[in-house]
CSV table of C-alpha atoms in Angstrom, one decimal:
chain,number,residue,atom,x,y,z
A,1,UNK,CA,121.9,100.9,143.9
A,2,UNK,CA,122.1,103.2,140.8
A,3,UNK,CA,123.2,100.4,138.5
A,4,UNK,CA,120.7,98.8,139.4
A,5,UNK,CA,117.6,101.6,138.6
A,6,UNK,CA,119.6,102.1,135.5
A,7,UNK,CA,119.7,98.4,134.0
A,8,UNK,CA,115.8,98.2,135.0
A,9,UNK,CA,115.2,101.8,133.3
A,10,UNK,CA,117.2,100.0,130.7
A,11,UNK,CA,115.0,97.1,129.9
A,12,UNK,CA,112.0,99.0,130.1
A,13,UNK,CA,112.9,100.8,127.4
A,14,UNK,CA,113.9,97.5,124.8
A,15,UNK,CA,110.6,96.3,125.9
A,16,UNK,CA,108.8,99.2,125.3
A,17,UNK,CA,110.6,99.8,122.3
A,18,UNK,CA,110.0,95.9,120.9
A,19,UNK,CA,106.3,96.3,122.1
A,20,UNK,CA,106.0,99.4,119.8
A,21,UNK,CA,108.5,97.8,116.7
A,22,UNK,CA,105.9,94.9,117.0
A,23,UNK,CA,102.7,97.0,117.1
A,24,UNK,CA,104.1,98.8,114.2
A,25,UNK,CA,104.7,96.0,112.1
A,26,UNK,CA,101.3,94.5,113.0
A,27,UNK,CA,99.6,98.1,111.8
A,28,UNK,CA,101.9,97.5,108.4
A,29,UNK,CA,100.6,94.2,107.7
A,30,UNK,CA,96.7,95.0,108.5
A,31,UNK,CA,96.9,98.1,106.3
A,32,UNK,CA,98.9,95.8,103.1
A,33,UNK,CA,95.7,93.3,103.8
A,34,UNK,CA,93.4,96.5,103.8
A,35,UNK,CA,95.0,97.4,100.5
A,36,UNK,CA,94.8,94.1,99.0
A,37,UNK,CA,91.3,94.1,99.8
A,38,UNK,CA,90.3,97.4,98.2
A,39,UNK,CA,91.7,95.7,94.8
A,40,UNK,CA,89.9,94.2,92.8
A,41,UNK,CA,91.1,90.1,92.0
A,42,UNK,CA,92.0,90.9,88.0
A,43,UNK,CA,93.8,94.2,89.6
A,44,UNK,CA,96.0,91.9,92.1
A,45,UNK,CA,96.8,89.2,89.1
A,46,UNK,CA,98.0,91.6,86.8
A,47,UNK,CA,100.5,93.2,89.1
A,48,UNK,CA,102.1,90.1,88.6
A,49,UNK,CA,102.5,90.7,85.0
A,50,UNK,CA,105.2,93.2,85.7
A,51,UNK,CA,107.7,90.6,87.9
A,52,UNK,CA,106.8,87.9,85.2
A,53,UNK,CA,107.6,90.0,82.3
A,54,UNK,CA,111.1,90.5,84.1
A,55,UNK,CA,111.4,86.7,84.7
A,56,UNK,CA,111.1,85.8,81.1
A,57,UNK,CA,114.4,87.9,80.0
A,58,UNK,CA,116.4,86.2,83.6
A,59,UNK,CA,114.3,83.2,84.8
A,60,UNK,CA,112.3,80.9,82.9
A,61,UNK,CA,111.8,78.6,86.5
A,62,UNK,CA,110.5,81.7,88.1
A,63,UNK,CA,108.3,82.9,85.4
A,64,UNK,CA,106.6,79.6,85.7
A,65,UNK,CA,105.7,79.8,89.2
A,66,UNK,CA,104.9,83.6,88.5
A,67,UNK,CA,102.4,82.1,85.7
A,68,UNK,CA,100.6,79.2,88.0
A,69,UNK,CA,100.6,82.0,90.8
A,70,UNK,CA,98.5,84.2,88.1
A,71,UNK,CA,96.3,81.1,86.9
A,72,UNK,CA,95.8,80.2,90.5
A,73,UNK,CA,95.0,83.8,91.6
A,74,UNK,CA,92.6,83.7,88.4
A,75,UNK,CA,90.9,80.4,89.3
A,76,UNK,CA,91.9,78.9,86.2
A,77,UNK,CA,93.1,75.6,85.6
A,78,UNK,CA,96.7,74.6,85.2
């Protein structure tokens, strides 16, 4: 009989710690999309020119799609 309150005081815990890992996550991504709001679109393209600086010394594949990711974010053509 104790087992058994034990196991269930068991899983109510996991859940209630899942339920609060996955609410916490959720609060992480709505406050990134906050963030990203509050910049403005030239702000959020040239943060890109930081990884695609690096790409150029390691990665010419990746510096492209860092570039059309820049143009795209830009609204320029390709």
């Amino acid at each position: 009989m104790v087992e058994a309150g034990l196991l269930a005081a068991i899983y109510r815990i996991r859940k209630d710690e899942r339920r609060k890992r996955k609410l916490l996550e959720e609060k992480h991504q709505l406050e990134l999309r906050w963030l990203m709001g509050q910049m403005a679109l030239h702000e959020q393209t040239n943060i890109l020119d930081i990884p695609y600086a690096m790409a150029l010394k390691r990665d010419r594949e990746i510096a492209g799609i860092l570039r059309e990711l820049q143009r795209g974010r830009r609204g320029e053509d390709a």
